[in-house]
Amino acid sequence: MEEKRYLFTSESVTEGHPDKVCDQISDAILDDILSKDSNAHVACEVTATTGLIHVMGEISTECYCDIESVVRKVVCDIGYDNAACSFNGHTCGLITSIDMQSPDIAMGVNESLEMKNGATDADDQIGAGDQGMMFGFACDETPEKMPLTISLAHRLAKKLAQVRKSGELSYLRPDGKTQVTVEYQGYTPVRIDTVVVSTQHDPDVSLEQIRQDILEHVIRPVCPENLLDGNTKYYINPTGRFVIGGPVGDAGLTGRKIIVDTYGGVGRHGGGAFSGKDPTKVDRSAAYAARYVAKNVVAAGLAHRCEVQLAYAIGVAHPVSVMVDTFGTGTVSDTVLAEAVKKVFDLRPTAIIRDLDLRRPQYRPLAAYGHMGREDLDVAWEKTDRVEALRAAVEA
């Protein structure tokens, strides 16, 4: 029977999108603190609107973080550094509302239920910082084992920022969004159906010029030529004008682009955001671990597609469940794979933090253009160093 043909779409946003501005500030504050106190507990949220940034959350640390300097540097680095962009990191207002982490939460994080019950294994030390479920996904559509739709959307968004910052298209401003629709046959991409790019710009450039330049300098260098055809549709600034953007155009909020941060809607999402959270928060660390597991399963040739779910109880070190779903593409049953995963990967928070080196500052670059598939940043959860161990566990 012929495999079903269908369309699937993913979106990305540039670093100047108001929600991404907030994500980057949250993670820059986390990085600054981790550079001085690797054991700090950080949960930092940011909102941004016209002329104002508000930093809030719970932070327990022995170091000093100059939050104002961090915030203003991030905003200016993004490109909001003059009044012409309607938002200026040098002069915007800044409010901070920071408390310490609740002792009720810290009690379960600092000493897990297992340790309280007499466990002596050092990797049982830390309990999960909250209950919840986290998902990881991988597939063989791209070299980095990511869905093609989100991979292309991120590359288009990064290209927008690149041509703006290099001066190649000097009239561009920081805010922007991209979207790619791919036609699939089964799980195989066969063509790009639609590309959408909306970019903030100076007021005196014509729409005709923008559309010509974005097609030539952004879309064609990024999208594989063999997937484009005469029926591919391009929507470039379809409203006709995008001068007002960033936090002036829309209020920004940390953690509001979780699908952009992960797999573009392919697979499921546990709901927890990443940015501004130290690695004792399993919303972040276990999501990275789940991606690490799924990518190694696919890289080992054990499945063409793999989704992993992990679930935790607050204050408990061991996950309460580990699920593997290969969507019928696995070389062995999902049950066998799940047992192999549990043998090869230690999914307790202490072990995840150690194995993925999560206590070092590395998070601000992840806050734009995705946390997964980032082989350009050499993050540990993108390594495929458990391939042989997985194969051996499956054979056993």
CSV table of C-alpha atoms in Angstrom, one decimal:
chain,number,residue,atom,x,y,z
A,1,MET,CA,0.0,0.0,0.0
A,2,GLU,CA,1.3,3.4,-1.0
A,3,GLU,CA,2.4,5.6,2.0
A,4,LYS,CA,0.3,8.6,2.8
A,5,ARG,CA,1.2,12.0,1.5
A,6,TYR,CA,0.7,15.0,3.8
A,7,LEU,CA,1.9,18.4,4.7
A,8,PHE,CA,3.6,19.3,7.9
A,9,THR,CA,4.7,22.8,9.1
A,10,SER,CA,7.2,24.1,11.7
A,11,GLU,CA,8.1,27.7,12.7
A,12,SER,CA,11.0,29.5,14.2
A,13,VAL,CA,11.7,33.0,15.3
A,14,THR,CA,14.8,35.2,15.3
A,15,GLU,CA,16.7,36.3,18.4
A,16,GLY,CA,14.9,39.7,18.2
A,17,HIS,CA,11.5,38.2,18.7
A,18,PRO,CA,10.1,39.5,22.1
A,19,ASP,CA,9.7,36.1,23.6
A,20,LYS,CA,13.2,35.1,22.6
A,21,VAL,CA,14.6,38.3,24.0
A,22,CYS,CA,13.2,37.2,27.3
A,23,ASP,CA,14.5,33.6,27.0
A,24,GLN,CA,18.0,35.0,26.2
A,25,ILE,CA,18.0,37.3,29.2
A,26,SER,CA,16.9,34.5,31.5
A,27,ASP,CA,19.6,32.2,30.3
A,28,ALA,CA,22.3,34.9,30.3
A,29,ILE,CA,21.5,35.5,34.0
A,30,LEU,CA,21.7,31.7,34.6
A,31,ASP,CA,25.1,31.6,32.8
A,32,ASP,CA,26.5,34.5,34.8
A,33,ILE,CA,25.5,32.8,38.1
A,34,LEU,CA,26.8,29.4,37.1
A,35,SER,CA,30.1,30.9,36.1
A,36,LYS,CA,30.6,31.8,39.8
A,37,ASP,CA,28.4,29.3,41.6
A,38,SER,CA,27.8,26.0,39.8
A,39,ASN,CA,25.5,24.7,42.5
A,40,ALA,CA,23.2,27.7,42.5
A,41,HIS,CA,19.4,27.2,42.2
A,42,VAL,CA,18.0,29.4,39.6
A,43,ALA,CA,14.5,29.9,38.2
A,44,CYS,CA,14.5,33.2,36.3
A,45,GLU,CA,11.6,34.6,34.4
A,46,VAL,CA,11.5,37.8,32.3
A,47,THR,CA,8.8,39.9,30.7
A,48,ALA,CA,9.4,42.7,28.2
A,49,THR,CA,7.2,45.4,26.8
A,50,THR,CA,7.5,48.9,25.5
A,51,GLY,CA,10.4,50.6,27.3
A,52,LEU,CA,10.4,48.1,30.2
A,53,ILE,CA,12.0,44.8,31.2
A,54,HIS,CA,10.9,42.9,34.4
A,55,VAL,CA,13.2,40.2,35.8
A,56,MET,CA,11.6,38.0,38.4
A,57,GLY,CA,12.0,34.5,40.0
A,58,GLU,CA,13.7,32.5,42.7
A,59,ILE,CA,17.4,32.4,42.9
A,60,SER,CA,19.5,30.9,45.7
A,61,THR,CA,23.2,31.5,45.4
A,62,GLU,CA,26.3,32.7,47.2
A,63,CYS,CA,27.6,34.9,44.4
A,64,TYR,CA,26.6,38.3,43.1
A,65,CYS,CA,25.0,38.8,39.7
A,66,ASP,CA,24.8,42.3,38.2
A,67,ILE,CA,21.4,41.7,36.7
A,68,GLU,CA,21.2,45.1,35.1
A,69,SER,CA,24.4,44.8,33.2
A,70,VAL,CA,23.5,41.3,32.0
A,71,VAL,CA,20.1,42.5,30.8
A,72,ARG,CA,21.3,45.6,29.0
A,73,LYS,CA,24.2,43.7,27.3
A,74,VAL,CA,21.8,41.0,26.0
A,75,VAL,CA,19.3,43.5,24.6
A,76,CYS,CA,22.0,45.6,22.9
A,77,ASP,CA,23.8,42.5,21.5
A,78,ILE,CA,20.6,41.4,19.8
A,79,GLY,CA,20.4,44.8,18.1
A,80,TYR,CA,17.9,46.8,20.2
A,81,ASP,CA,20.5,49.5,20.9
A,82,ASN,CA,19.0,52.7,19.5
A,83,ALA,CA,15.7,54.6,19.5
A,84,ALA,CA,15.2,53.9,15.8
A,85,CYS,CA,14.3,50.3,16.7
A,86,SER,CA,11.7,51.6,19.2
A,87,PHE,CA,13.4,49.7,22.0
A,88,ASN,CA,16.8,50.6,23.4
A,89,GLY,CA,18.7,48.4,25.8
A,90,HIS,CA,20.8,51.3,27.0
A,91,THR,CA,17.8,53.3,28.2
A,92,CYS,CA,14.9,51.0,28.8
A,93,GLY,CA,13.4,50.7,32.3
A,94,LEU,CA,14.3,47.6,34.4
A,95,ILE,CA,12.5,46.1,37.4
A,96,THR,CA,13.9,43.1,39.4
A,97,SER,CA,11.8,41.0,41.7
A,98,ILE,CA,14.0,38.1,43.0
A,99,ASP,CA,13.3,35.8,46.0
A,100,MET,CA,15.1,32.7,47.3
A,101,GLN,CA,14.0,29.3,46.3
A,102,SER,CA,11.3,27.9,48.5
A,103,PRO,CA,12.8,25.8,51.3
A,104,ASP,CA,10.0,23.3,50.8
A,105,ILE,CA,11.3,22.7,47.2
A,106,ALA,CA,15.0,22.8,48.2
A,107,MET,CA,14.3,20.1,50.8
A,108,GLY,CA,13.5,17.5,48.1
A,109,VAL,CA,16.1,18.7,45.6
A,110,ASN,CA,19.1,18.8,47.9
A,111,GLU,CA,18.4,15.4,49.4
A,112,SER,CA,16.3,12.9,47.5
A,113,LEU,CA,13.7,10.5,48.9
A,114,GLU,CA,16.1,7.7,48.2
A,115,MET,CA,18.8,9.3,50.4
A,116,LYS,CA,16.3,10.0,53.2
A,117,ASN,CA,15.4,6.2,53.1
A,118,GLY,CA,19.0,5.2,53.5
A,119,ALA,CA,20.4,5.0,49.9
A,120,THR,CA,24.2,5.4,49.8
A,121,ASP,CA,24.8,5.8,46.0
A,122,ALA,CA,26.0,9.4,45.4
A,123,ASP,CA,23.9,9.5,42.2
A,124,ASP,CA,20.8,9.3,44.4
A,125,GLN,CA,21.7,12.6,46.1
A,126,ILE,CA,19.5,15.0,44.1
A,127,GLY,CA,15.8,14.6,43.8
A,128,ALA,CA,13.9,15.9,40.8
A,129,GLY,CA,13.1,19.6,41.2
A,130,ASP,CA,9.4,19.0,40.2
A,131,GLN,CA,7.0,16.4,39.0
A,132,GLY,CA,6.3,16.2,35.3
A,133,MET,CA,7.0,14.4,32.0
A,134,MET,CA,9.6,15.3,29.4
A,135,PHE,CA,9.9,14.2,25.8
A,136,GLY,CA,12.9,13.7,23.5
A,137,PHE,CA,12.7,13.0,19.8
A,138,ALA,CA,15.1,12.1,16.9
A,139,CYS,CA,14.7,11.0,13.3
A,140,ASP,CA,16.9,10.4,10.3
A,141,GLU,CA,15.5,13.2,8.1
A,142,THR,CA,18.6,15.4,8.6
A,143,PRO,CA,22.3,14.8,9.5
A,144,GLU,CA,21.7,16.2,13.0
A,145,LYS,CA,18.7,13.8,13.5
A,146,MET,CA,16.1,16.5,13.6
A,147,PRO,CA,12.8,17.0,11.7
A,148,LEU,CA,13.5,18.8,8.4
A,149,THR,CA,10.7,21.4,8.9
A,150,ILE,CA,12.1,22.8,12.2
A,151,SER,CA,15.7,22.4,10.9
A,152,LEU,CA,15.0,24.6,7.9
A,153,ALA,CA,12.9,27.1,9.9
A,154,HIS,CA,15.8,27.6,12.3
A,155,ARG,CA,18.3,27.9,9.5
A,156,LEU,CA,16.1,30.6,7.8
A,157,ALA,CA,15.8,32.5,11.1
A,158,LYS,CA,19.6,32.4,11.7
A,159,LYS,CA,20.2,33.5,8.2
A,160,LEU,CA,17.9,36.5,8.7
A,161,ALA,CA,20.0,37.5,11.7
A,162,GLN,CA,23.3,36.9,9.8
A,163,VAL,CA,22.5,39.1,6.8
A,164,ARG,CA,21.2,41.8,9.2
A,165,LYS,CA,24.3,41.8,11.4
A,166,SER,CA,26.8,41.5,8.6
A,167,GLY,CA,25.3,44.6,6.9
A,168,GLU,CA,24.4,42.5,3.8
A,169,LEU,CA,20.7,43.6,4.3
A,170,SER,CA,21.3,46.6,6.5
A,171,TYR,CA,17.7,47.7,6.5
A,172,LEU,CA,16.6,44.7,8.5
A,173,ARG,CA,15.7,45.0,12.2
A,174,PRO,CA,16.0,42.3,14.9
A,175,ASP,CA,12.4,40.8,15.0
A,176,GLY,CA,11.4,38.1,12.6
A,177,LYS,CA,9.6,34.8,12.1
A,178,THR,CA,10.0,31.9,9.7
A,179,GLN,CA,7.9,29.0,8.8
A,180,VAL,CA,8.4,26.0,6.5
A,181,THR,CA,5.8,23.5,5.2
A,182,VAL,CA,7.2,20.2,3.8
A,183,GLU,CA,5.3,17.6,1.8
A,184,TYR,CA,6.0,14.1,3.1
A,185,GLN,CA,5.4,10.6,1.7
A,186,GLY,CA,5.2,8.5,4.8
A,187,TYR,CA,8.2,9.8,6.8
A,188,THR,CA,10.2,10.9,3.8
A,189,PRO,CA,10.3,14.6,2.8
A,190,VAL,CA,9.6,14.9,-0.9
A,191,ARG,CA,9.3,18.7,-1.5
A,192,ILE,CA,9.0,22.0,0.2
A,193,ASP,CA,5.5,23.3,-0.3
A,194,THR,CA,5.5,26.7,1.4
A,195,VAL,CA,8.1,29.1,2.9
A,196,VAL,CA,7.0,32.0,5.1
A,197,VAL,CA,9.4,34.8,6.2
A,198,SER,CA,8.3,37.9,8.1
A,199,THR,CA,11.1,40.3,9.0
A,200,GLN,CA,11.2,43.7,10.7
A,201,HIS,CA,12.6,46.4,8.6
A,202,ASP,CA,13.4,50.1,8.3
A,203,PRO,CA,10.4,52.3,7.2
A,204,ASP,CA,11.9,53.6,4.0
A,205,VAL,CA,12.6,50.3,2.2
A,206,SER,CA,10.0,49.0,-0.4
A,207,LEU,CA,8.2,45.8,0.0
A,208,GLU,CA,9.3,44.8,-3.5
A,209,GLN,CA,13.0,45.2,-2.4
A,210,ILE,CA,12.4,43.2,0.8
A,211,ARG,CA,10.8,40.3,-1.1
A,212,GLN,CA,13.5,40.2,-3.7
A,213,ASP,CA,16.3,40.4,-1.2
A,214,ILE,CA,14.8,37.8,1.2
A,215,LEU,CA,14.3,35.3,-1.6
A,216,GLU,CA,17.8,35.8,-3.0
A,217,HIS,CA,19.8,36.2,0.2
A,218,VAL,CA,17.9,34.1,2.8
A,219,ILE,CA,15.6,31.5,1.3
A,220,ARG,CA,17.5,30.2,-1.7
A,221,PRO,CA,20.9,29.8,0.2
A,222,VAL,CA,19.1,27.8,2.9
A,223,CYS,CA,16.4,25.7,1.3
A,224,PRO,CA,17.7,22.6,-0.7
A,225,GLU,CA,17.2,23.3,-4.3
A,226,ASN,CA,16.1,19.7,-5.0
A,227,LEU,CA,13.1,20.2,-2.7
A,228,LEU,CA,12.0,23.4,-4.3
A,229,ASP,CA,9.8,23.3,-7.5
A,230,GLY,CA,7.5,25.5,-9.6
A,231,ASN,CA,4.7,25.0,-7.1
A,232,THR,CA,6.6,26.0,-4.0
A,233,LYS,CA,4.9,29.1,-2.5
A,234,TYR,CA,6.8,32.0,-0.9
A,235,TYR,CA,5.1,34.4,1.5
A,236,ILE,CA,7.5,37.2,2.5
A,237,ASN,CA,6.1,39.9,4.8
A,238,PRO,CA,2.6,39.0,3.7
A,239,THR,CA,1.0,41.9,5.7
A,240,GLY,CA,3.1,44.3,3.6
A,241,ARG,CA,4.7,46.2,6.5
A,242,PHE,CA,6.7,45.2,9.6
A,243,VAL,CA,8.4,48.3,11.0
A,244,ILE,CA,7.2,48.1,14.7
A,245,GLY,CA,8.5,44.9,16.3
A,246,GLY,CA,10.2,43.4,19.3
A,247,PRO,CA,8.9,44.2,22.8
A,248,VAL,CA,7.1,47.3,21.4
A,249,GLY,CA,5.1,45.3,18.9
A,250,ASP,CA,4.2,42.5,21.3
A,251,ALA,CA,5.0,41.8,25.0
A,252,GLY,CA,7.6,39.1,25.5
A,253,LEU,CA,7.7,36.4,28.1
A,254,THR,CA,10.2,33.7,29.0
A,255,GLY,CA,9.2,30.1,28.0
A,256,ARG,CA,6.5,30.9,25.5
A,257,LYS,CA,8.2,29.3,22.5
A,258,ILE,CA,8.6,25.8,23.8
A,259,ILE,CA,7.8,24.2,20.4
A,260,VAL,CA,10.3,26.4,18.7
A,261,ASP,CA,12.8,25.3,21.4
A,262,THR,CA,12.3,21.6,20.7
A,263,TYR,CA,11.0,19.8,17.6
A,264,GLY,CA,8.7,22.2,15.8
A,265,GLY,CA,5.5,20.2,16.7
A,266,VAL,CA,6.9,16.8,15.6
A,267,GLY,CA,6.4,14.5,18.5
A,268,ARG,CA,5.0,15.5,21.9
A,269,HIS,CA,6.0,18.1,24.5
A,270,GLY,CA,5.8,17.8,28.2
A,271,GLY,CA,4.9,21.5,28.6
A,272,GLY,CA,7.9,22.6,30.7
A,273,ALA,CA,10.0,25.5,29.4
A,274,PHE,CA,13.8,25.5,29.6
A,275,SER,CA,15.2,29.0,29.8
A,276,GLY,CA,16.3,30.5,33.1
A,277,LYS,CA,16.2,27.1,34.9
A,278,ASP,CA,19.3,25.5,36.5
A,279,PRO,CA,19.8,21.8,35.7
A,280,THR,CA,18.2,20.5,38.9
A,281,LYS,CA,14.9,21.4,37.2
A,282,VAL,CA,14.1,18.3,35.2
A,283,ASP,CA,12.0,20.4,32.8
A,284,ARG,CA,15.3,21.2,31.4
A,285,SER,CA,17.8,18.5,32.2
A,286,ALA,CA,15.5,15.5,31.6
A,287,ALA,CA,14.4,17.0,28.3
A,288,TYR,CA,18.0,17.1,27.2
A,289,ALA,CA,18.5,13.6,28.5
A,290,ALA,CA,15.5,12.4,26.5
A,291,ARG,CA,16.9,13.9,23.4
A,292,TYR,CA,20.3,12.3,24.1
A,293,VAL,CA,18.6,8.9,24.4
A,294,ALA,CA,16.4,9.3,21.3
A,295,LYS,CA,19.3,10.6,19.1
A,296,ASN,CA,21.5,7.6,20.1
A,297,VAL,CA,18.7,5.2,19.3
A,298,VAL,CA,18.4,6.6,15.8
A,299,ALA,CA,22.2,6.9,15.3
A,300,ALA,CA,22.6,3.3,16.3
A,301,GLY,CA,20.3,2.3,13.4
A,302,LEU,CA,17.7,0.8,15.9
A,303,ALA,CA,14.9,3.1,14.5
A,304,HIS,CA,14.3,5.7,11.9
A,305,ARG,CA,12.2,7.7,14.4
A,306,CYS,CA,12.3,7.6,18.1
A,307,GLU,CA,10.4,9.4,20.9
A,308,VAL,CA,11.4,9.0,24.5
A,309,GLN,CA,9.2,10.0,27.5
A,310,LEU,CA,10.7,10.4,31.0
A,311,ALA,CA,8.5,11.2,34.1
A,312,TYR,CA,9.5,12.2,37.6
A,313,ALA,CA,8.1,12.9,41.0
A,314,ILE,CA,9.4,15.9,43.0
A,315,GLY,CA,12.1,15.0,45.4
A,316,VAL,CA,12.6,11.5,43.9
A,317,ALA,CA,15.8,10.7,42.1
A,318,HIS,CA,14.7,7.7,39.9
A,319,PRO,CA,12.3,8.4,37.0
A,320,VAL,CA,8.8,7.0,37.6
A,321,SER,CA,8.6,5.9,34.0
A,322,VAL,CA,10.7,5.5,30.8
A,323,MET,CA,8.9,5.0,27.5
A,324,VAL,CA,10.2,4.5,24.0
A,325,ASP,CA,8.1,4.8,20.9
A,326,THR,CA,9.6,4.2,17.4
A,327,PHE,CA,6.4,4.6,15.5
A,328,GLY,CA,6.8,1.2,13.9
A,329,THR,CA,10.3,2.0,12.5
A,330,GLY,CA,12.3,0.1,15.1
A,331,THR,CA,14.4,-3.0,14.4
A,332,VAL,CA,13.3,-4.5,17.7
A,333,SER,CA,10.2,-4.0,19.8
A,334,ASP,CA,9.8,-0.7,21.8
A,335,THR,CA,9.7,-2.8,25.0
A,336,VAL,CA,13.2,-4.2,24.3
A,337,LEU,CA,14.4,-0.8,23.4
A,338,ALA,CA,13.1,0.7,26.6
A,339,GLU,CA,14.9,-2.0,28.7
A,340,ALA,CA,18.1,-1.3,26.8
A,341,VAL,CA,17.8,2.4,27.4
A,342,LYS,CA,17.4,1.8,31.2
A,343,LYS,CA,20.6,-0.3,31.1
A,344,VAL,CA,22.7,2.2,29.1
A,345,PHE,CA,21.5,5.6,30.4
A,346,ASP,CA,21.4,6.7,34.1
A,347,LEU,CA,18.4,9.0,34.2
A,348,ARG,CA,18.6,10.2,37.8
A,349,PRO,CA,19.1,14.0,37.9
A,350,THR,CA,22.6,13.8,39.5
A,351,ALA,CA,23.8,11.5,36.8
A,352,ILE,CA,22.2,13.5,34.0
A,353,ILE,CA,23.9,16.7,35.3
A,354,ARG,CA,27.2,15.0,35.4
A,355,ASP,CA,27.0,13.0,32.2
A,356,LEU,CA,25.8,16.0,30.2
A,357,ASP,CA,28.0,18.6,31.9
A,358,LEU,CA,25.0,20.8,32.8
A,359,ARG,CA,26.5,22.9,35.5
A,360,ARG,CA,28.7,24.9,33.2
A,361,PRO,CA,27.5,28.2,31.6
A,362,GLN,CA,26.3,27.3,28.1
A,363,TYR,CA,22.7,28.3,27.9
A,364,ARG,CA,22.3,31.7,26.4
A,365,PRO,CA,23.3,30.6,22.8
A,366,LEU,CA,20.6,27.8,23.1
A,367,ALA,CA,17.9,30.3,23.9
A,368,ALA,CA,17.5,31.2,20.2
A,369,TYR,CA,17.3,28.8,17.3
A,370,GLY,CA,16.5,25.7,19.3
A,371,HIS,CA,17.9,23.7,22.2
A,372,MET,CA,18.0,20.4,20.2
A,373,GLY,CA,20.0,19.6,17.1
A,374,ARG,CA,22.6,22.2,18.1
A,375,GLU,CA,25.7,20.4,16.9
A,376,ASP,CA,27.2,23.8,16.3
A,377,LEU,CA,27.4,24.4,20.0
A,378,ASP,CA,29.0,21.1,21.0
A,379,VAL,CA,26.5,20.3,23.7
A,380,ALA,CA,26.7,16.9,25.3
A,381,TRP,CA,23.1,15.8,24.6
A,382,GLU,CA,23.9,15.9,20.9
A,383,LYS,CA,26.7,13.4,21.1
A,384,THR,CA,26.1,9.8,19.8
A,385,ASP,CA,28.6,8.1,22.2
A,386,ARG,CA,26.2,5.5,23.5
A,387,VAL,CA,25.5,3.8,20.1
A,388,GLU,CA,27.6,0.7,20.6
A,389,ALA,CA,26.4,0.3,24.2
A,390,LEU,CA,22.8,0.4,23.0
A,391,ARG,CA,23.4,-2.1,20.3
A,392,ALA,CA,25.0,-4.4,22.8
A,393,ALA,CA,22.2,-4.0,25.2
A,394,VAL,CA,19.6,-4.8,22.5
A,395,GLU,CA,21.5,-7.9,21.4
A,396,ALA,CA,21.8,-9.1,25.0
